[in-house]
XYZ file of C-alpha atoms in Angstrom:
653
model
C -0.026 0.064 0.016
C 1.270 3.450 -0.844
C -0.427 6.497 0.527
C 1.768 9.170 -0.955
C 4.219 9.878 -3.823
C 7.159 8.331 -2.006
C 6.547 5.923 0.946
C 8.273 6.374 4.199
C 9.397 2.757 3.927
C 13.272 2.631 3.719
C 13.866 6.141 4.974
C 13.779 5.346 8.754
C 14.987 2.296 10.451
C 12.755 2.871 13.388
C 9.005 1.806 13.601
C 6.776 4.375 15.295
C 6.436 2.075 18.297
C 10.274 2.266 18.812
C 10.447 6.207 19.358
C 10.255 7.770 22.668
C 7.631 10.384 21.907
C 7.312 13.322 22.399
C 10.986 13.757 23.532
C 12.390 12.182 20.493
C 10.380 14.713 18.355
C 12.307 17.571 19.892
C 15.724 16.425 18.536
C 14.585 15.716 14.952
C 15.595 17.950 12.046
C 13.067 19.369 9.563
C 13.963 16.639 7.109
C 13.431 13.903 9.646
C 10.049 15.535 10.646
C 9.048 15.375 6.972
C 9.859 11.669 6.791
C 7.968 11.211 10.051
C 4.914 12.714 8.466
C 4.984 10.154 5.724
C 5.542 7.368 8.206
C 2.605 8.526 10.285
C 0.205 8.629 7.173
C 1.246 5.032 6.303
C 0.615 3.857 9.893
C -2.804 5.642 10.099
C -4.076 4.203 6.854
C -2.728 0.634 7.782
C -4.261 0.612 11.288
C -7.613 2.445 10.711
C -8.263 0.148 7.825
C -8.417 -2.674 10.243
C -10.282 -1.055 13.141
C -12.263 1.612 11.502
C -12.212 5.254 12.740
C -11.823 8.792 11.777
C -9.194 8.825 9.023
C -9.573 11.869 6.796
C -9.470 14.421 9.545
C -6.366 12.801 11.035
C -4.503 12.599 7.657
C -5.275 16.323 7.351
C -3.506 17.348 10.554
C -0.279 15.235 10.546
C 2.203 18.220 10.006
C 0.070 20.379 12.235
C 0.279 18.046 15.211
C 4.063 17.363 14.642
C 4.622 20.985 14.770
C 2.586 21.432 17.911
C 4.627 18.741 19.659
C 7.784 20.235 18.275
C 7.053 23.798 19.720
C 5.093 23.040 22.811
C 5.858 20.849 25.777
C 2.954 18.554 26.533
C 1.791 17.522 29.018
C 2.865 20.723 30.785
C 1.588 22.862 27.873
C -2.137 22.057 27.472
C -3.164 20.949 23.923
C -6.937 20.678 23.595
C -8.479 19.152 20.497
C -11.969 20.199 19.704
C -14.211 17.164 18.950
C -11.093 15.100 19.337
C -11.577 12.959 16.371
C -8.423 14.362 14.844
C -6.256 13.478 17.834
C -4.903 10.016 16.430
C -1.619 11.806 15.492
C -1.448 13.421 18.887
C -1.766 9.911 20.511
C 0.982 8.560 18.298
C 3.302 11.434 19.263
C 2.605 10.925 22.949
C 3.770 7.313 23.107
C 0.533 5.345 22.230
C 1.480 3.996 18.763
C 1.695 0.446 20.280
C -1.918 0.560 21.153
C -3.452 1.308 17.816
C -4.377 -2.184 17.161
C -6.997 -1.676 20.039
C -8.273 1.526 18.715
C -12.048 1.941 19.434
C -12.169 -1.778 20.462
C -13.727 -3.112 23.525
C -11.428 -2.202 26.452
C -8.938 -0.599 23.947
C -7.778 2.822 23.201
C -10.329 5.576 22.725
C -10.874 7.328 19.413
C -11.105 10.643 21.311
C -8.843 12.309 24.015
C -9.350 10.714 27.412
C -7.501 11.980 30.583
C -7.642 8.572 32.103
C -5.710 7.095 29.142
C -2.843 9.680 29.135
C -1.738 12.916 30.871
C -1.075 14.401 27.450
C -4.899 14.389 26.944
C -5.616 17.722 28.605
C -9.445 17.667 28.210
C -11.926 14.965 27.388
C -13.724 15.872 24.250
C -16.279 14.246 21.806
C -18.622 16.956 20.929
C -17.904 20.111 18.800
C -17.173 23.643 19.879
C -16.320 23.024 23.456
C -12.449 23.404 23.403
C -12.257 27.149 23.569
C -14.426 27.401 26.722
C -12.337 24.750 28.330
C -9.099 26.542 27.167
C -10.387 29.782 28.687
C -11.030 28.021 32.013
C -7.709 26.249 32.086
C -5.993 29.549 31.379
C -7.857 31.488 34.113
C -6.979 28.777 36.649
C -3.333 28.976 35.446
C -3.241 32.682 35.948
C -4.908 32.607 39.380
C -2.321 30.088 40.542
C 0.422 32.178 38.957
C 1.526 29.096 36.875
C 3.364 29.347 33.583
C 2.456 27.179 30.634
C 0.702 27.502 27.192
C -2.943 26.842 26.586
C -3.574 25.787 22.872
C -7.055 24.840 21.366
C -7.184 23.263 18.030
C -10.592 23.872 16.481
C -11.832 23.188 12.977
C -13.669 25.778 10.793
C -16.893 23.687 11.263
C -16.755 23.584 14.921
C -16.031 27.415 15.005
C -19.525 28.074 13.716
C -21.057 26.571 17.109
C -22.443 29.220 19.278
C -20.441 28.001 22.194
C -17.264 28.576 20.388
C -18.198 32.081 19.376
C -19.112 32.896 23.014
C -15.843 31.582 24.156
C -13.872 33.598 21.469
C -15.651 36.659 22.751
C -14.821 36.045 26.427
C -11.110 35.121 25.646
C -10.699 38.196 23.579
C -12.304 40.596 25.980
C -10.276 39.415 28.868
C -7.106 39.385 26.894
C -6.268 35.847 27.948
C -3.021 34.225 26.980
C -4.589 31.566 24.805
C -3.509 30.214 21.429
C -6.297 29.142 19.161
C -5.394 27.083 15.953
C -8.111 27.345 13.515
C -7.814 24.171 11.344
C -9.487 25.379 8.157
C -10.001 22.535 5.639
C -13.188 23.989 4.126
C -11.756 26.760 1.964
C -8.849 27.681 -0.215
C -6.664 30.749 0.059
C -4.714 32.132 -2.925
C -0.842 32.100 -2.602
C -0.509 35.850 -2.825
C -3.085 36.537 -0.043
C -1.512 33.842 2.053
C 2.047 35.107 1.717
C 1.142 38.745 2.495
C -0.745 37.655 5.554
C 1.858 35.284 6.735
C 4.322 38.106 6.354
C 2.349 40.551 8.323
C 1.682 37.935 10.974
C 5.435 37.415 11.477
C 6.102 41.061 11.317
C 3.547 41.971 13.991
C 4.767 39.391 16.563
C 8.540 39.443 15.998
C 10.306 40.587 19.136
C 11.815 43.587 17.311
C 8.403 44.798 16.230
C 6.731 44.257 19.601
C 9.504 46.012 21.471
C 9.540 48.840 18.960
C 5.828 49.278 19.294
C 6.073 49.595 23.001
C 8.981 52.012 22.884
C 7.235 54.326 20.462
C 3.975 54.310 22.705
C 5.912 55.120 25.710
C 7.782 58.072 24.095
C 4.633 59.552 22.514
C 3.021 59.450 25.849
C 5.703 61.744 27.276
C 5.054 64.460 24.855
C 2.868 67.100 26.496
C -0.613 67.968 24.962
C -0.001 66.330 21.602
C 1.450 62.962 22.410
C -1.702 61.104 22.831
C -3.225 62.607 19.641
C -0.257 61.624 17.576
C -0.475 58.025 19.034
C -4.148 57.868 18.108
C -3.635 59.076 14.676
C -0.743 56.535 14.086
C -2.802 53.722 15.537
C -5.835 54.547 13.350
C -3.545 54.745 10.332
C -1.966 51.237 11.246
C -5.455 49.758 11.597
C -6.690 51.119 8.305
C -3.608 49.776 6.358
C -3.953 46.373 8.196
C -7.677 46.042 7.500
C -7.172 47.004 3.759
C -4.687 44.192 3.354
C -5.601 41.554 6.034
C -9.279 41.256 5.114
C -9.588 37.512 6.501
C -8.419 38.414 9.916
C -10.551 41.397 10.750
C -13.244 39.586 12.663
C -10.658 37.975 15.009
C -8.729 41.188 15.375
C -12.020 43.050 16.403
C -12.625 40.322 18.933
C -9.238 41.089 20.504
C -7.007 38.310 18.961
C -3.752 38.776 17.219
C -4.466 37.155 13.818
C -1.718 35.034 12.021
C -2.238 33.403 8.819
C -3.298 31.802 6.573
C -0.570 29.276 6.990
C 0.005 26.229 4.811
C -0.922 23.454 7.198
C 1.269 20.954 5.377
C 4.439 22.803 5.763
C 6.267 21.864 8.862
C 8.776 24.765 8.720
C 6.092 27.335 8.230
C 3.909 25.804 10.993
C 6.865 25.739 13.421
C 7.713 29.237 12.798
C 4.226 30.597 13.242
C 3.632 28.619 16.537
C 6.971 29.985 17.899
C 5.817 33.478 16.943
C 2.413 32.749 18.618
C 4.241 31.752 21.863
C 6.034 35.150 21.853
C 2.800 37.062 21.500
C 1.011 38.567 24.402
C -2.706 38.061 24.864
C -5.017 35.845 22.721
C -3.660 34.641 19.470
C -5.552 33.008 16.474
C -3.386 30.924 13.993
C -5.264 30.342 10.813
C -3.985 26.973 9.287
C -5.321 25.619 5.812
C -5.279 21.840 5.615
C -6.638 19.241 3.473
C -8.736 16.338 4.662
C -7.422 13.035 3.731
C -3.998 14.562 2.729
C -1.548 11.901 1.444
C -4.198 9.186 0.794
C -5.653 9.960 -2.571
C -8.825 7.921 -2.064
C -9.582 9.880 1.091
C -8.688 13.166 -0.546
C -11.362 12.610 -3.159
C -14.022 11.199 -0.753
C -13.283 13.110 2.602
C -16.909 12.612 3.867
C -16.742 8.929 3.291
C -13.503 8.626 5.224
C -14.520 11.051 8.036
C -15.751 8.106 10.016
C -15.419 4.666 8.287
C -15.475 0.978 9.316
C -12.586 -1.475 8.342
C -11.825 -1.068 4.686
C -9.485 -2.209 1.901
C -6.548 0.324 1.970
C -5.875 -0.414 -1.757
C -9.347 0.402 -3.051
C -10.911 2.241 -0.122
C -14.025 -0.110 -0.272
C -15.674 -1.046 3.121
C -15.017 -4.579 3.955
C -18.303 -5.471 5.594
C -21.034 -3.438 3.967
C -24.473 -3.737 5.674
C -27.945 -3.789 4.217
C -30.339 -0.723 4.352
C -29.763 1.367 7.309
C -32.323 3.020 9.632
C -30.964 6.319 8.455
C -31.607 5.483 4.729
C -35.169 4.185 5.497
C -35.862 7.583 7.159
C -34.431 9.606 4.265
C -36.260 7.607 1.567
C -39.504 7.902 3.317
C -39.087 11.621 3.899
C -38.330 12.209 0.276
C -41.322 10.222 -0.840
C -43.540 12.236 1.525
C -41.988 15.475 0.258
C -43.121 14.791 -3.290
C -46.685 15.086 -2.092
C -46.422 17.729 0.690
C -44.504 20.896 -0.419
C -44.516 22.053 3.323
C -41.996 19.376 4.215
C -38.645 20.861 5.115
C -35.475 18.894 6.141
C -32.927 20.167 8.447
C -29.745 18.870 9.790
C -26.635 20.068 11.734
C -23.682 19.065 9.610
C -24.795 15.595 9.235
C -26.544 15.320 5.838
C -24.930 12.054 4.874
C -25.068 10.531 8.337
C -28.808 11.174 8.879
C -29.668 9.804 5.326
C -30.681 13.208 3.938
C -28.187 13.550 1.021
C -30.691 12.415 -1.633
C -33.333 14.749 -0.145
C -30.870 17.573 -0.330
C -30.267 16.842 -4.027
C -33.888 16.440 -4.876
C -35.300 19.368 -2.858
C -32.323 21.779 -2.553
C -34.691 24.683 -1.735
C -36.346 22.788 1.097
C -33.118 21.287 2.695
C -31.036 23.271 5.238
C -27.769 22.206 6.778
C -27.168 24.780 9.455
C -23.802 23.485 10.446
C -22.767 22.500 13.948
C -25.485 24.589 15.521
C -28.021 22.286 17.316
C -29.598 25.073 19.334
C -30.235 27.172 16.207
C -31.328 24.203 14.265
C -34.266 23.587 16.655
C -35.193 27.341 16.955
C -34.968 27.584 13.189
C -37.404 24.638 12.828
C -39.745 26.293 15.332
C -39.767 29.352 13.173
C -40.495 27.252 10.065
C -43.418 25.694 11.837
C -44.728 29.099 12.954
C -44.519 30.079 9.297
C -46.834 27.212 8.280
C -44.130 24.657 7.088
C -43.632 21.096 8.260
C -39.990 20.967 9.498
C -38.310 17.669 10.169
C -35.011 17.848 12.019
C -32.661 14.835 11.730
C -30.024 14.753 14.344
C -27.976 12.285 16.344
C -29.331 11.622 19.758
C -26.214 12.650 21.709
C -26.073 15.935 19.870
C -29.851 16.620 20.204
C -29.363 16.881 23.922
C -27.367 20.192 23.298
C -30.588 21.752 22.316
C -32.580 20.787 25.444
C -33.630 24.289 26.134
C -34.830 24.969 22.582
C -36.872 21.775 22.467
C -38.556 22.676 25.585
C -39.146 26.366 25.246
C -39.212 26.978 21.472
C -41.047 23.863 20.250
C -42.912 22.103 22.976
C -44.128 25.247 24.886
C -45.708 26.412 21.658
C -46.953 23.045 20.819
C -45.485 23.313 17.179
C -45.550 20.518 14.623
C -41.726 19.940 14.550
C -40.631 16.330 13.875
C -37.306 15.311 15.517
C -35.708 12.334 13.647
C -33.537 11.091 16.652
C -30.876 9.033 14.857
C -28.183 6.981 16.560
C -30.494 6.354 19.572
C -29.151 3.745 22.042
C -25.689 2.193 22.087
C -23.639 3.287 19.056
C -20.474 1.109 19.803
C -16.870 2.310 19.145
C -17.290 6.002 19.563
C -18.033 5.541 23.320
C -19.416 7.715 26.047
C -19.755 10.977 24.054
C -21.801 9.398 21.240
C -24.132 6.865 22.853
C -27.636 7.929 22.538
C -28.968 6.449 25.836
C -30.387 9.617 27.514
C -33.119 10.836 25.078
C -35.992 8.913 26.372
C -35.333 10.167 29.892
C -34.819 13.989 28.814
C -37.519 14.032 26.210
C -40.207 12.291 28.347
C -40.468 15.132 30.678
C -41.473 17.558 27.938
C -45.140 18.452 27.688
C -46.951 18.097 24.362
C -44.320 15.904 22.878
C -45.128 12.473 21.282
C -42.318 10.010 21.317
C -42.414 6.966 18.901
C -39.944 4.099 19.047
C -39.963 1.787 15.939
C -38.642 -1.721 16.238
C -38.335 -2.231 12.431
C -37.589 -0.310 9.309
C -41.052 -0.659 8.186
C -42.391 0.792 11.436
C -40.027 3.742 11.128
C -41.556 4.429 7.783
C -45.114 4.221 8.998
C -44.354 6.277 12.193
C -42.762 9.150 10.079
C -45.931 9.289 7.860
C -48.000 9.252 10.979
C -45.942 12.120 12.576
C -46.459 14.179 9.497
C -50.188 14.223 10.269
C -49.857 15.512 13.940
C -50.544 19.005 14.912
C -47.838 19.048 17.681
C -44.129 17.995 18.108
C -42.991 14.511 17.669
C -39.731 12.666 18.237
C -38.945 9.333 16.489
C -35.924 7.581 17.909
C -34.172 4.798 16.168
C -30.658 3.144 16.277
C -27.571 3.115 14.169
C -26.930 0.539 11.726
C -28.886 -1.944 9.568
C -32.763 -1.995 9.928
C -32.979 -5.751 10.090
C -34.763 -8.138 12.472
C -34.929 -11.813 12.962
C -37.452 -14.122 11.283
C -38.950 -15.051 14.635
C -39.785 -11.251 15.154
C -41.238 -11.039 11.638
C -43.517 -13.937 12.385
C -44.836 -12.425 15.520
C -45.404 -9.121 13.788
C -47.216 -10.695 10.794
C -49.408 -12.677 13.184
C -50.318 -9.449 15.178
C -51.055 -7.759 11.830
C -53.529 -10.481 11.003
C -55.676 -9.650 14.014
C -58.617 -7.745 12.525
C -61.233 -5.776 14.435
C -63.785 -8.515 13.286
C -61.925 -11.271 14.930
C -63.117 -10.147 18.372
C -65.855 -7.948 19.577
C -64.645 -4.278 19.524
C -66.274 -0.958 19.683
C -65.611 1.416 16.745
C -63.144 3.416 18.819
C -61.371 0.043 19.823
C -61.309 -1.033 16.246
C -59.648 2.190 15.201
C -57.197 2.003 17.925
C -56.169 -1.592 17.006
C -55.687 -0.521 13.367
C -53.494 2.477 14.422
C -51.424 0.259 16.732
C -50.451 -1.883 13.964
C -48.663 1.190 12.522
C -47.359 3.156 15.420
C -49.126 2.204 18.744
C -48.164 -0.396 21.389
C -49.246 -3.724 20.368
C -49.351 -7.061 22.123
C -47.518 -9.835 20.016
C -47.807 -12.739 22.465
C -49.437 -13.819 25.791
C -47.853 -15.714 28.692
C -48.855 -16.746 32.188
C -45.605 -15.986 34.167
C -45.063 -12.279 33.011
C -44.842 -9.829 30.331
C -41.792 -8.385 28.446
C -42.479 -4.907 27.216
C -39.718 -4.152 24.594
C -39.151 -0.561 23.619
C -38.368 0.025 19.986
C -35.073 -1.411 18.828
C -35.019 -3.800 21.661
C -37.898 -5.743 20.160
C -35.597 -8.294 18.404
C -33.637 -8.931 21.606
C -36.983 -9.393 23.515
C -38.202 -12.021 21.035
C -34.935 -13.937 21.345
C -35.232 -13.719 25.077
C -38.782 -15.038 25.133
C -37.671 -17.990 22.944
C -35.030 -18.917 25.411
C -37.394 -18.737 28.253
C -40.038 -20.824 26.480
C -37.489 -23.492 25.861
C -36.867 -23.492 29.631
C -40.543 -23.763 30.390
C -41.164 -20.240 31.341
C -44.140 -18.648 29.708
C -43.910 -14.978 29.159
C -45.867 -12.534 26.926
C -44.495 -9.710 24.710
C -45.605 -6.261 24.235
C -44.145 -4.191 21.351
C -43.770 -0.747 22.716
C -43.872 1.768 19.856
C -45.181 4.799 21.679
C -43.285 5.918 24.791
C -45.307 9.021 25.178
C -48.134 9.690 25.653
C -47.769 6.713 27.926
C -50.131 3.841 26.861
C -50.721 1.398 29.684
C -53.709 -0.358 27.972
C -51.585 -3.503 27.176
C -51.264 -4.228 30.963
C -53.700 -7.022 31.704
C -55.161 -7.877 35.212
C -53.920 -11.494 35.207
C -50.281 -10.602 34.350
C -48.899 -8.513 37.019
C -45.148 -9.012 36.512
C -43.799 -6.780 33.743
C -40.241 -6.616 32.537
C -39.366 -3.427 30.582
C -36.436 -3.470 28.121
C -35.079 -0.197 26.622
C -31.955 0.804 24.941
C -31.681 3.791 27.283
C -30.877 4.565 30.808
C -33.526 2.740 32.874
C -33.478 5.410 35.598
C -36.131 7.914 34.475
C -36.688 6.057 31.218
C -39.697 4.301 29.983
C -39.813 1.614 32.689
C -39.675 4.136 35.406
C -42.726 6.061 33.753
C -44.670 2.756 33.357
C -43.980 1.713 37.021
C -45.182 5.135 38.152
C -48.332 5.082 35.927
C -49.483 1.476 36.878
C -51.551 0.606 39.951
C -49.547 -0.804 42.921
C -50.687 -4.285 42.134
C -48.268 -4.526 39.288
C -44.601 -5.068 39.643
C -42.355 -3.515 37.049
C -38.710 -4.722 36.720
C -36.662 -2.426 34.512
C -33.866 -3.507 32.158
C -31.702 -0.842 30.429
C -28.384 0.951 30.828
C -27.375 1.908 34.384
C -26.725 5.356 35.767
C -23.338 5.827 34.296
C -21.539 6.731 31.135
C -21.146 3.579 28.960
C -17.614 3.060 27.631
C -16.682 2.234 24.081
C -17.007 -1.305 22.599
C -18.958 -3.221 20.085
C -22.804 -3.297 20.905
C -22.714 -7.104 21.205
C -19.920 -6.798 23.870
C -21.615 -3.999 25.772
C -25.031 -5.617 25.730
C -23.310 -8.807 27.139
C -21.325 -6.903 29.698
C -24.285 -4.973 31.200
C -26.649 -8.069 30.974
C -28.741 -6.952 28.158
C -28.032 -9.762 25.738
C -30.915 -12.453 25.185
C -29.118 -15.182 27.273
C -28.287 -13.013 30.274
C -31.759 -11.420 30.141
C -33.478 -14.882 29.994
C -31.441 -15.839 33.079
C -32.334 -12.789 35.041
C -36.010 -12.951 34.208
C -36.129 -16.712 34.979
C -34.502 -16.186 38.441
C -36.889 -13.489 39.195
C -39.900 -15.573 38.273
C -38.605 -18.510 40.294
C -37.864 -16.541 43.355
C -41.378 -15.019 43.218
C -42.908 -18.485 42.871
C -40.875 -19.877 45.739
């Protein structure tokens, strides 16, 4: 495999695991650092192709990270990586290359910075736009304790659009904190002439000679009676006018109180080392504008940076994913929404920088005027959707569960308070696997259930997701539909139970007209009983349906008779499936059981019912394959069957 024009193979005798990083880095020449960058790229492609992970973003910051560790002294100096998905190179350069075989694996090395993993990881990250606030806080603590070290935040141009990042920029600038912000810009190109002029001015303004001369001139002018201050103001205004006329790209940051340096070629180690050294010498907040290319050095990733942003194991020679899955939940959602939009011109799709991940790419191509990617601005996305609904449109906001929680207040105050018909397509609900604590969507049922006026639907199959979305589009108030990551596939046993339930027609038993209509609707979106049993009932929420079916089969083989309820509607809470003769209920949900569906059901049912809750415990769940995590926390079919059997036997004893 060759990721670049000339492979690092043969240039260096050492493997990356043989170095003593970061100390060895300090001794290396510019030529050796260039060779090291080639070696790191080969290493990244080789290892990420086996484990999966965030490849394109890391290939884009190889030289930048090398320069950071060349100039700064981690862990004394604090390097904070916004989001953290681009910290693989940082991990290599801080002595963790030998752990890359375990990257994102159960019990292995995290794909994000983790303080428990290394003292070089100054701040745990995983969500965007948080690093600047953290840097500001660390710098404030440093100054209060009269300590001396650098605080550096590496933030991408996408993350910089987040409201939290802009608030932090304003605070850092207004307080004149000694914080260095590295703006990793991989979303735009800068012409060579403009870049050269800007780099020249940046170096000039922060050179020791320039800084000392400026201070000397200011002190001299202040001593001239009557006219000194006026002359100083005239010169200052003249300087600012010239600077703004030439340095257009830095005006915003300069106005916020930052010394702006750049744009700098993010793949030139000498240029990066020089500008970072200049930044260290400057006083007050500094913003270094670095231009990089996602996927740099691996042509396949350069051509498809979105695909290689986060990718599973792949063939490094072709870039093809090794284990492609069938139709995903996200694609089912996207296709259904596109079909509905053909009929209803009021339907608007919104996402926060996740058009591909949420299945909206085809919608964006088909209805460009009705598609809005607002960037990494979850709060704005929800407020924007509320405004659209007020204007008579039908907004559908597709967003990952763990990111939606960032807009808690907007969901509550802007949407639910006004009872607006906004649909939240809550993607990646439940355990997501290798991305770990910051990305598991296990809290949405708990935090959404408390919101008045909100309907919460939980499909167990792709077909149910499609039906529920169409139903949600008919509602006059807000609705959230939560569904997991991955392939929308269930076992044949589950399909058989679902088909049998669908065959129950209103005429098969005596129903009132209202009851008949309710049964018909339940087949599409409401709670539905799939099986009866004398020893207890399993109430399975959404995507846990397949697990519940397998658990029930194991129990039946062991002589334990349990019924099964397919919970498709979490809110409004539907308790009509509770029967007087079955008073032992086991709830199963892919979310925290504390304050989740099971808690709500236990509170709503009369005291004669006993509700045993199964879900994720009150803690942050670590990374690992879903299969491993379900087994570890007792949520796989065999363990669940054992837990239910023991409970039933103890109750009978």
